[in-house]
Amino acid sequence: KAKRAVDGDIAIKRNRYIDLSAPNKKVNYALAAKHRALAGIKGYETDLTTLPAQEVIGHYRRLFNIEKSFRMSKSDLKARPIYARKQDSITAHLNIVIAALAVAHLMETRSGQSIKRL
């Protein structure tokens, strides 16, 4: 696609493999080769040096479930808006929401259906 854009066959929109700094536009084949070599490789960065690599990967794989739970808590459980002003009332509201989230997660796990379908 970058070569076709440089040759003038298609319009240059935004292409990371076209070097626009040169006097004539040219394809950056080195960058394309680097990206092709790294395709499919995933890296994880952590400051926990004593944790085994497989455990770090396992935690990142479970991160999706945590993010899904927070999305569910905000939308399906209607955790917002909170119309409370006192700290105790806000804490109680969030505790109820988190308890409802735990129950909803249990219902999803046991039934095999999403909470919206239930």
mmCIF file of N, CA and C in Angstrom:
data_model
loop_
_atom_site.group_PDB
_atom_site.id
_atom_site.type_symbol
_atom_site.label_atom_id
_atom_site.label_comp_id
_atom_site.label_asym_id
_atom_site.label_seq_id
_atom_site.Cartn_x
_atom_site.Cartn_y
_atom_site.Cartn_z
ATOM 1 N N LYS A 1 0.830 -1.189 0.000
ATOM 2 C CA LYS A 1 0.000 0.000 0.000
ATOM 3 C C LYS A 1 0.873 1.250 0.000
ATOM 4 N N ALA A 2 1.958 1.225 0.790
ATOM 5 C CA ALA A 2 2.861 2.374 0.828
ATOM 6 C C ALA A 2 3.526 2.571 -0.527
ATOM 7 N N LYS A 3 3.921 1.480 -1.170
ATOM 8 C CA LYS A 3 4.561 1.582 -2.483
ATOM 9 C C LYS A 3 3.597 2.163 -3.501
ATOM 10 N N ARG A 4 2.345 1.723 -3.459
ATOM 11 C CA ARG A 4 1.356 2.264 -4.395
ATOM 12 C C ARG A 4 1.122 3.750 -4.145
ATOM 13 N N ALA A 5 1.182 4.173 -2.883
ATOM 14 C CA ALA A 5 1.006 5.593 -2.565
ATOM 15 C C ALA A 5 2.179 6.415 -3.068
ATOM 16 N N VAL A 6 3.404 5.903 -2.906
ATOM 17 C CA VAL A 6 4.593 6.614 -3.388
ATOM 18 C C VAL A 6 4.596 6.679 -4.909
ATOM 19 N N ASP A 7 4.154 5.606 -5.560
ATOM 20 C CA ASP A 7 4.099 5.579 -7.027
ATOM 21 C C ASP A 7 3.002 6.480 -7.577
ATOM 22 N N GLY A 8 2.097 6.938 -6.716
ATOM 23 C CA GLY A 8 1.038 7.831 -7.162
ATOM 24 C C GLY A 8 -0.243 7.132 -7.544
ATOM 25 N N ASP A 9 -0.326 5.830 -7.301
ATOM 26 C CA ASP A 9 -1.538 5.087 -7.651
ATOM 27 C C ASP A 9 -2.701 5.413 -6.711
ATOM 28 N N ILE A 10 -2.390 5.637 -5.429
ATOM 29 C CA ILE A 10 -3.426 6.001 -4.463
ATOM 30 C C ILE A 10 -2.954 7.226 -3.694
ATOM 31 N N ALA A 11 -3.886 7.917 -3.060
ATOM 32 C CA ALA A 11 -3.547 9.129 -2.312
ATOM 33 C C ALA A 11 -2.803 8.770 -1.028
ATOM 34 N N ILE A 12 -1.853 9.627 -0.661
ATOM 35 C CA ILE A 12 -1.121 9.437 0.596
ATOM 36 C C ILE A 12 -1.965 10.048 1.698
ATOM 37 N N LYS A 13 -2.446 9.204 2.561
ATOM 38 C CA LYS A 13 -3.201 9.704 3.697
ATOM 39 C C LYS A 13 -2.261 9.711 4.892
ATOM 40 N N ARG A 14 -2.326 8.683 5.674
ATOM 41 C CA ARG A 14 -1.432 8.574 6.826
ATOM 42 C C ARG A 14 -0.848 7.178 6.790
ATOM 43 N N ASN A 15 0.398 7.082 6.426
ATOM 44 C CA ASN A 15 1.031 5.777 6.290
ATOM 45 C C ASN A 15 2.385 5.837 6.969
ATOM 46 N N ARG A 16 2.589 4.999 7.953
ATOM 47 C CA ARG A 16 3.836 5.046 8.723
ATOM 48 C C ARG A 16 5.038 4.550 7.937
ATOM 49 N N TYR A 17 4.815 3.876 6.824
ATOM 50 C CA TYR A 17 5.920 3.314 6.054
ATOM 51 C C TYR A 17 6.381 4.228 4.925
ATOM 52 N N ILE A 18 5.868 5.436 4.844
ATOM 53 C CA ILE A 18 6.306 6.393 3.828
ATOM 54 C C ILE A 18 7.167 7.439 4.513
ATOM 55 N N ASP A 19 8.380 7.615 4.016
ATOM 56 C CA ASP A 19 9.307 8.601 4.560
ATOM 57 C C ASP A 19 9.057 9.923 3.849
ATOM 58 N N LEU A 20 8.443 10.862 4.546
ATOM 59 C CA LEU A 20 8.109 12.155 3.953
ATOM 60 C C LEU A 20 9.220 13.176 4.143
ATOM 61 N N SER A 21 10.240 12.855 4.941
ATOM 62 C CA SER A 21 11.314 13.815 5.208
ATOM 63 C C SER A 21 12.310 13.894 4.056
ATOM 64 N N ALA A 22 12.376 12.879 3.223
ATOM 65 C CA ALA A 22 13.292 12.881 2.076
ATOM 66 C C ALA A 22 12.754 13.839 1.006
ATOM 67 N N PRO A 23 13.638 14.329 0.118
ATOM 68 C CA PRO A 23 13.156 15.229 -0.944
ATOM 69 C C PRO A 23 12.070 14.572 -1.799
ATOM 70 N N ASN A 24 12.267 13.319 -2.105
ATOM 71 C CA ASN A 24 11.235 12.553 -2.806
ATOM 72 C C ASN A 24 10.658 11.552 -1.818
ATOM 73 N N LYS A 25 9.366 11.375 -1.872
ATOM 74 C CA LYS A 25 8.740 10.402 -0.966
ATOM 75 C C LYS A 25 9.229 9.004 -1.315
ATOM 76 N N LYS A 26 9.532 8.231 -0.262
ATOM 77 C CA LYS A 26 9.987 6.862 -0.500
ATOM 78 C C LYS A 26 9.463 5.949 0.597
ATOM 79 N N VAL A 27 9.433 4.678 0.298
ATOM 80 C CA VAL A 27 8.943 3.673 1.235
ATOM 81 C C VAL A 27 10.061 3.322 2.208
ATOM 82 N N ASN A 28 9.739 3.275 3.495
ATOM 83 C CA ASN A 28 10.693 2.901 4.532
ATOM 84 C C ASN A 28 10.611 1.379 4.713
ATOM 85 N N TYR A 29 11.368 0.662 3.889
ATOM 86 C CA TYR A 29 11.328 -0.810 3.903
ATOM 87 C C TYR A 29 11.914 -1.380 5.192
ATOM 88 N N ALA A 30 12.867 -0.672 5.806
ATOM 89 C CA ALA A 30 13.473 -1.166 7.049
ATOM 90 C C ALA A 30 12.432 -1.219 8.167
ATOM 91 N N LEU A 31 11.615 -0.169 8.273
ATOM 92 C CA LEU A 31 10.574 -0.148 9.299
ATOM 93 C C LEU A 31 9.517 -1.218 9.026
ATOM 94 N N ALA A 32 9.167 -1.393 7.766
ATOM 95 C CA ALA A 32 8.187 -2.428 7.404
ATOM 96 C C ALA A 32 8.722 -3.819 7.750
ATOM 97 N N ALA A 33 10.000 -4.059 7.493
ATOM 98 C CA ALA A 33 10.602 -5.362 7.811
ATOM 99 C C ALA A 33 10.647 -5.589 9.320
ATOM 100 N N LYS A 34 10.963 -4.535 10.069
ATOM 101 C CA LYS A 34 11.008 -4.649 11.528
ATOM 102 C C LYS A 34 9.622 -5.000 12.073
ATOM 103 N N HIS A 35 8.586 -4.307 11.590
ATOM 104 C CA HIS A 35 7.227 -4.585 12.058
ATOM 105 C C HIS A 35 6.768 -5.981 11.656
ATOM 106 N N ARG A 36 7.178 -6.428 10.474
ATOM 107 C CA ARG A 36 6.819 -7.769 10.030
ATOM 108 C C ARG A 36 7.483 -8.821 10.924
ATOM 109 N N ALA A 37 8.737 -8.559 11.325
ATOM 110 C CA ALA A 37 9.454 -9.513 12.185
ATOM 111 C C ALA A 37 8.846 -9.575 13.583
ATOM 112 N N LEU A 38 8.318 -8.444 14.063
ATOM 113 C CA LEU A 38 7.758 -8.395 15.412
ATOM 114 C C LEU A 38 6.267 -8.714 15.456
ATOM 115 N N ALA A 39 5.651 -8.946 14.327
ATOM 116 C CA ALA A 39 4.210 -9.211 14.291
ATOM 117 C C ALA A 39 3.885 -10.468 15.086
ATOM 118 N N GLY A 40 2.909 -10.359 15.963
ATOM 119 C CA GLY A 40 2.475 -11.502 16.758
ATOM 120 C C GLY A 40 3.220 -11.662 18.068
ATOM 121 N N ILE A 41 4.236 -10.843 18.305
ATOM 122 C CA ILE A 41 4.992 -10.930 19.555
ATOM 123 C C ILE A 41 4.402 -9.929 20.536
ATOM 124 N N LYS A 42 4.155 -10.371 21.738
ATOM 125 C CA LYS A 42 3.589 -9.511 22.760
ATOM 126 C C LYS A 42 4.564 -9.451 23.925
ATOM 127 N N GLY A 43 4.756 -8.275 24.478
ATOM 128 C CA GLY A 43 5.663 -8.112 25.604
ATOM 129 C C GLY A 43 4.933 -7.583 26.822
ATOM 130 N N TYR A 44 5.382 -7.967 27.985
ATOM 131 C CA TYR A 44 4.807 -7.507 29.239
ATOM 132 C C TYR A 44 5.916 -6.858 30.052
ATOM 133 N N GLU A 45 5.605 -5.709 30.626
ATOM 134 C CA GLU A 45 6.596 -4.998 31.430
ATOM 135 C C GLU A 45 6.089 -4.926 32.864
ATOM 136 N N THR A 46 6.958 -5.278 33.797
ATOM 137 C CA THR A 46 6.591 -5.236 35.205
ATOM 138 C C THR A 46 7.829 -4.906 36.032
ATOM 139 N N ASP A 47 7.579 -4.388 37.216
ATOM 140 C CA ASP A 47 8.693 -4.119 38.126
ATOM 141 C C ASP A 47 8.833 -5.231 39.168
ATOM 142 N N LEU A 48 8.006 -6.260 39.059
ATOM 143 C CA LEU A 48 8.067 -7.389 39.986
ATOM 144 C C LEU A 48 9.060 -8.417 39.456
ATOM 145 N N THR A 49 10.276 -8.360 39.945
ATOM 146 C CA THR A 49 11.335 -9.227 39.423
ATOM 147 C C THR A 49 11.264 -10.648 39.980
ATOM 148 N N THR A 50 10.595 -10.840 41.114
ATOM 149 C CA THR A 50 10.550 -12.172 41.715
ATOM 150 C C THR A 50 9.385 -13.008 41.201
ATOM 151 N N LEU A 51 8.457 -12.387 40.490
ATOM 152 C CA LEU A 51 7.284 -13.096 39.976
ATOM 153 C C LEU A 51 7.654 -13.893 38.733
ATOM 154 N N PRO A 52 7.272 -15.168 38.655
ATOM 155 C CA PRO A 52 7.569 -15.955 37.451
ATOM 156 C C PRO A 52 6.845 -15.377 36.229
ATOM 157 N N ALA A 53 7.448 -15.552 35.073
ATOM 158 C CA ALA A 53 6.901 -14.979 33.839
ATOM 159 C C ALA A 53 5.498 -15.493 33.550
ATOM 160 N N GLN A 54 5.255 -16.780 33.770
ATOM 161 C CA GLN A 54 3.931 -17.343 33.482
ATOM 162 C C GLN A 54 2.851 -16.745 34.380
ATOM 163 N N GLU A 55 3.227 -16.389 35.600
ATOM 164 C CA GLU A 55 2.256 -15.778 36.510
ATOM 165 C C GLU A 55 1.917 -14.360 36.063
ATOM 166 N N VAL A 56 2.916 -13.617 35.590
ATOM 167 C CA VAL A 56 2.673 -12.268 35.058
ATOM 168 C C VAL A 56 1.727 -12.350 33.865
ATOM 169 N N ILE A 57 1.981 -13.284 32.973
ATOM 170 C CA ILE A 57 1.128 -13.455 31.790
ATOM 171 C C ILE A 57 -0.283 -13.839 32.215
ATOM 172 N N GLY A 58 -0.399 -14.695 33.202
ATOM 173 C CA GLY A 58 -1.717 -15.096 33.697
ATOM 174 C C GLY A 58 -2.506 -13.930 34.257
ATOM 175 N N HIS A 59 -1.822 -13.045 34.987
ATOM 176 C CA HIS A 59 -2.501 -11.866 35.539
ATOM 177 C C HIS A 59 -2.979 -10.946 34.418
ATOM 178 N N TYR A 60 -2.174 -10.758 33.400
ATOM 179 C CA TYR A 60 -2.589 -9.909 32.285
ATOM 180 C C TYR A 60 -3.755 -10.528 31.521
ATOM 181 N N ARG A 61 -3.789 -11.829 31.427
ATOM 182 C CA ARG A 61 -4.909 -12.478 30.731
ATOM 183 C C ARG A 61 -6.207 -12.327 31.517
ATOM 184 N N ARG A 62 -6.118 -12.285 32.835
ATOM 185 C CA ARG A 62 -7.316 -12.098 33.660
ATOM 186 C C ARG A 62 -7.738 -10.638 33.738
ATOM 187 N N LEU A 63 -6.900 -9.747 33.275
ATOM 188 C CA LEU A 63 -7.211 -8.320 33.306
ATOM 189 C C LEU A 63 -8.485 -8.014 32.525
ATOM 190 N N PHE A 64 -8.731 -8.753 31.451
ATOM 191 C CA PHE A 64 -9.944 -8.555 30.660
ATOM 192 C C PHE A 64 -11.192 -8.751 31.516
ATOM 193 N N ASN A 65 -11.184 -9.760 32.369
ATOM 194 C CA ASN A 65 -12.348 -10.014 33.231
ATOM 195 C C ASN A 65 -12.577 -8.870 34.209
ATOM 196 N N ILE A 66 -11.508 -8.309 34.721
ATOM 197 C CA ILE A 66 -11.630 -7.186 35.648
ATOM 198 C C ILE A 66 -12.201 -5.977 34.925
ATOM 199 N N GLU A 67 -11.674 -5.684 33.730
ATOM 200 C CA GLU A 67 -12.179 -4.551 32.959
ATOM 201 C C GLU A 67 -13.641 -4.757 32.584
ATOM 202 N N LYS A 68 -14.010 -5.982 32.245
ATOM 203 C CA LYS A 68 -15.399 -6.290 31.903
ATOM 204 C C LYS A 68 -16.301 -6.051 33.110
ATOM 205 N N SER A 69 -15.833 -6.418 34.287
ATOM 206 C CA SER A 69 -16.625 -6.216 35.498
ATOM 207 C C SER A 69 -16.851 -4.740 35.772
ATOM 208 N N PHE A 70 -15.823 -3.920 35.574
ATOM 209 C CA PHE A 70 -15.991 -2.490 35.807
ATOM 210 C C PHE A 70 -16.935 -1.875 34.787
ATOM 211 N N ARG A 71 -16.864 -2.336 33.523
ATOM 212 C CA ARG A 71 -17.812 -1.839 32.523
ATOM 213 C C ARG A 71 -19.230 -2.214 32.927
ATOM 214 N N MET A 72 -19.399 -3.447 33.427
ATOM 215 C CA MET A 72 -20.720 -3.893 33.841
ATOM 216 C C MET A 72 -21.194 -3.083 35.038
ATOM 217 N N SER A 73 -20.317 -2.794 35.974
ATOM 218 C CA SER A 73 -20.741 -2.081 37.174
ATOM 219 C C SER A 73 -21.212 -0.676 36.844
ATOM 220 N N LYS A 74 -20.600 -0.060 35.844
ATOM 221 C CA LYS A 74 -21.005 1.299 35.499
ATOM 222 C C LYS A 74 -22.273 1.323 34.668
ATOM 223 N N SER A 75 -22.471 0.351 33.800
ATOM 224 C CA SER A 75 -23.622 0.406 32.901
ATOM 225 C C SER A 75 -24.804 -0.408 33.431
ATOM 226 N N ASP A 76 -24.635 -1.704 33.573
ATOM 227 C CA ASP A 76 -25.755 -2.570 33.946
ATOM 228 C C ASP A 76 -26.240 -2.333 35.373
ATOM 229 N N LEU A 77 -25.319 -2.093 36.280
ATOM 230 C CA LEU A 77 -25.712 -1.917 37.676
ATOM 231 C C LEU A 77 -26.050 -0.469 38.004
ATOM 232 N N LYS A 78 -25.837 0.418 37.047
ATOM 233 C CA LYS A 78 -26.145 1.840 37.215
ATOM 234 C C LYS A 78 -25.488 2.398 38.485
ATOM 235 N N ALA A 79 -24.177 2.255 38.561
ATOM 236 C CA ALA A 79 -23.427 2.722 39.724
ATOM 237 C C ALA A 79 -23.342 4.241 39.772
ATOM 238 N N ARG A 80 -23.601 4.878 38.654
ATOM 239 C CA ARG A 80 -23.553 6.340 38.608
ATOM 240 C C ARG A 80 -24.889 6.874 38.195
ATOM 241 N N PRO A 81 -25.250 8.043 38.495
ATOM 242 C CA PRO A 81 -24.584 8.989 39.383
ATOM 243 C C PRO A 81 -24.868 8.669 40.856
ATOM 244 N N ILE A 82 -23.995 9.140 41.700
ATOM 245 C CA ILE A 82 -24.156 8.961 43.141
ATOM 246 C C ILE A 82 -24.672 10.283 43.697
ATOM 247 N N TYR A 83 -25.883 10.260 44.229
ATOM 248 C CA TYR A 83 -26.481 11.479 44.765
ATOM 249 C C TYR A 83 -26.294 11.550 46.276
ATOM 250 N N ALA A 84 -25.131 11.264 46.750
ATOM 251 C CA ALA A 84 -24.854 11.318 48.182
ATOM 252 C C ALA A 84 -23.736 12.320 48.426
ATOM 253 N N ARG A 85 -23.806 12.956 49.561
ATOM 254 C CA ARG A 85 -22.791 13.958 49.878
ATOM 255 C C ARG A 85 -21.865 13.498 51.014
ATOM 256 N N LYS A 86 -22.381 12.694 51.903
ATOM 257 C CA LYS A 86 -21.584 12.250 53.045
ATOM 258 C C LYS A 86 -20.739 11.047 52.657
ATOM 259 N N GLN A 87 -19.554 10.988 53.222
ATOM 260 C CA GLN A 87 -18.614 9.905 52.924
ATOM 261 C C GLN A 87 -19.211 8.542 53.246
ATOM 262 N N ASP A 88 -19.916 8.433 54.360
ATOM 263 C CA ASP A 88 -20.519 7.149 54.739
ATOM 264 C C ASP A 88 -21.557 6.700 53.713
ATOM 265 N N SER A 89 -22.346 7.635 53.204
ATOM 266 C CA SER A 89 -23.374 7.296 52.214
ATOM 267 C C SER A 89 -22.750 6.850 50.903
ATOM 268 N N ILE A 90 -21.695 7.531 50.481
ATOM 269 C CA ILE A 90 -21.000 7.166 49.243
ATOM 270 C C ILE A 90 -20.373 5.784 49.390
ATOM 271 N N THR A 91 -19.716 5.543 50.523
ATOM 272 C CA THR A 91 -19.088 4.245 50.774
ATOM 273 C C THR A 91 -20.133 3.132 50.797
ATOM 274 N N ALA A 92 -21.263 3.386 51.436
ATOM 275 C CA ALA A 92 -22.324 2.380 51.486
ATOM 276 C C ALA A 92 -22.857 2.088 50.087
ATOM 277 N N HIS A 93 -23.044 3.134 49.279
ATOM 278 C CA HIS A 93 -23.536 2.948 47.910
ATOM 279 C C HIS A 93 -22.566 2.090 47.102
ATOM 280 N N LEU A 94 -21.283 2.406 47.180
ATOM 281 C CA LEU A 94 -20.292 1.642 46.421
ATOM 282 C C LEU A 94 -20.169 0.207 46.932
ATOM 283 N N ASN A 95 -20.317 0.004 48.225
ATOM 284 C CA ASN A 95 -20.306 -1.364 48.761
ATOM 285 C C ASN A 95 -21.474 -2.180 48.214
ATOM 286 N N ILE A 96 -22.640 -1.553 48.120
ATOM 287 C CA ILE A 96 -23.806 -2.246 47.556
ATOM 288 C C ILE A 96 -23.570 -2.573 46.091
ATOM 289 N N VAL A 97 -22.994 -1.624 45.350
ATOM 290 C CA VAL A 97 -22.715 -1.855 43.927
ATOM 291 C C VAL A 97 -21.722 -2.999 43.757
ATOM 292 N N ILE A 98 -20.678 -3.035 44.568
ATOM 293 C CA ILE A 98 -19.676 -4.099 44.461
ATOM 294 C C ILE A 98 -20.280 -5.444 44.861
ATOM 295 N N ALA A 99 -21.140 -5.456 45.869
ATOM 296 C CA ALA A 99 -21.817 -6.704 46.239
ATOM 297 C C ALA A 99 -22.724 -7.172 45.100
ATOM 298 N N ALA A 100 -23.434 -6.236 44.472
ATOM 299 C CA ALA A 100 -24.282 -6.591 43.331
ATOM 300 C C ALA A 100 -23.440 -7.104 42.174
ATOM 301 N N LEU A 101 -22.270 -6.524 41.999
ATOM 302 C CA LEU A 101 -21.357 -6.979 40.949
ATOM 303 C C LEU A 101 -20.910 -8.416 41.209
ATOM 304 N N ALA A 102 -20.598 -8.731 42.456
ATOM 305 C CA ALA A 102 -20.182 -10.094 42.800
ATOM 306 C C ALA A 102 -21.318 -11.084 42.554
ATOM 307 N N VAL A 103 -22.532 -10.706 42.925
ATOM 308 C CA VAL A 103 -23.689 -11.585 42.692
ATOM 309 C C VAL A 103 -23.924 -11.751 41.196
ATOM 310 N N ALA A 104 -23.831 -10.649 40.438
ATOM 311 C CA ALA A 104 -24.030 -10.714 38.987
ATOM 312 C C ALA A 104 -22.975 -11.598 38.333
ATOM 313 N N HIS A 105 -21.734 -11.481 38.791
ATOM 314 C CA HIS A 105 -20.657 -12.311 38.240
ATOM 315 C C HIS A 105 -20.918 -13.791 38.533
ATOM 316 N N LEU A 106 -21.374 -14.085 39.733
ATOM 317 C CA LEU A 106 -21.703 -15.465 40.091
ATOM 318 C C LEU A 106 -22.846 -15.996 39.221
ATOM 319 N N MET A 107 -23.857 -15.151 39.001
ATOM 320 C CA MET A 107 -24.985 -15.563 38.156
ATOM 321 C C MET A 107 -24.532 -15.809 36.721
ATOM 322 N N GLU A 108 -23.651 -14.950 36.216
ATOM 323 C CA GLU A 108 -23.117 -15.134 34.861
ATOM 324 C C GLU A 108 -22.331 -16.432 34.759
ATOM 325 N N THR A 109 -21.496 -16.691 35.749
ATOM 326 C CA THR A 109 -20.651 -17.883 35.739
ATOM 327 C C THR A 109 -21.490 -19.158 35.790
ATOM 328 N N ARG A 110 -22.487 -19.174 36.633
ATOM 329 C CA ARG A 110 -23.304 -20.387 36.794
ATOM 330 C C ARG A 110 -24.262 -20.608 35.630
ATOM 331 N N SER A 111 -24.806 -19.523 35.072
ATOM 332 C CA SER A 111 -25.795 -19.687 33.999
ATOM 333 C C SER A 111 -25.161 -19.741 32.616
ATOM 334 N N GLY A 112 -23.965 -19.167 32.477
ATOM 335 C CA GLY A 112 -23.320 -19.127 31.172
ATOM 336 C C GLY A 112 -23.879 -18.045 30.269
ATOM 337 N N GLN A 113 -24.700 -17.159 30.810
ATOM 338 C CA GLN A 113 -25.280 -16.058 30.045
ATOM 339 C C GLN A 113 -24.839 -14.738 30.645
ATOM 340 N N SER A 114 -24.897 -13.685 29.829
ATOM 341 C CA SER A 114 -24.526 -12.369 30.333
ATOM 342 C C SER A 114 -25.625 -11.843 31.247
ATOM 343 N N ILE A 115 -25.268 -10.878 32.065
ATOM 344 C CA ILE A 115 -26.228 -10.320 33.019
ATOM 345 C C ILE A 115 -27.345 -9.581 32.289
ATOM 346 N N LYS A 116 -27.064 -9.048 31.110
ATOM 347 C CA LYS A 116 -28.106 -8.372 30.335
ATOM 348 C C LYS A 116 -29.179 -9.356 29.889
ATOM 349 N N ARG A 117 -28.771 -10.580 29.561
ATOM 350 C CA ARG A 117 -29.742 -11.592 29.121
ATOM 351 C C ARG A 117 -30.557 -12.127 30.289
ATOM 352 N N LEU A 118 -29.970 -12.110 31.477
ATOM 353 C CA LEU A 118 -30.688 -12.617 32.650
ATOM 354 C C LEU A 118 -31.693 -11.587 33.085
#
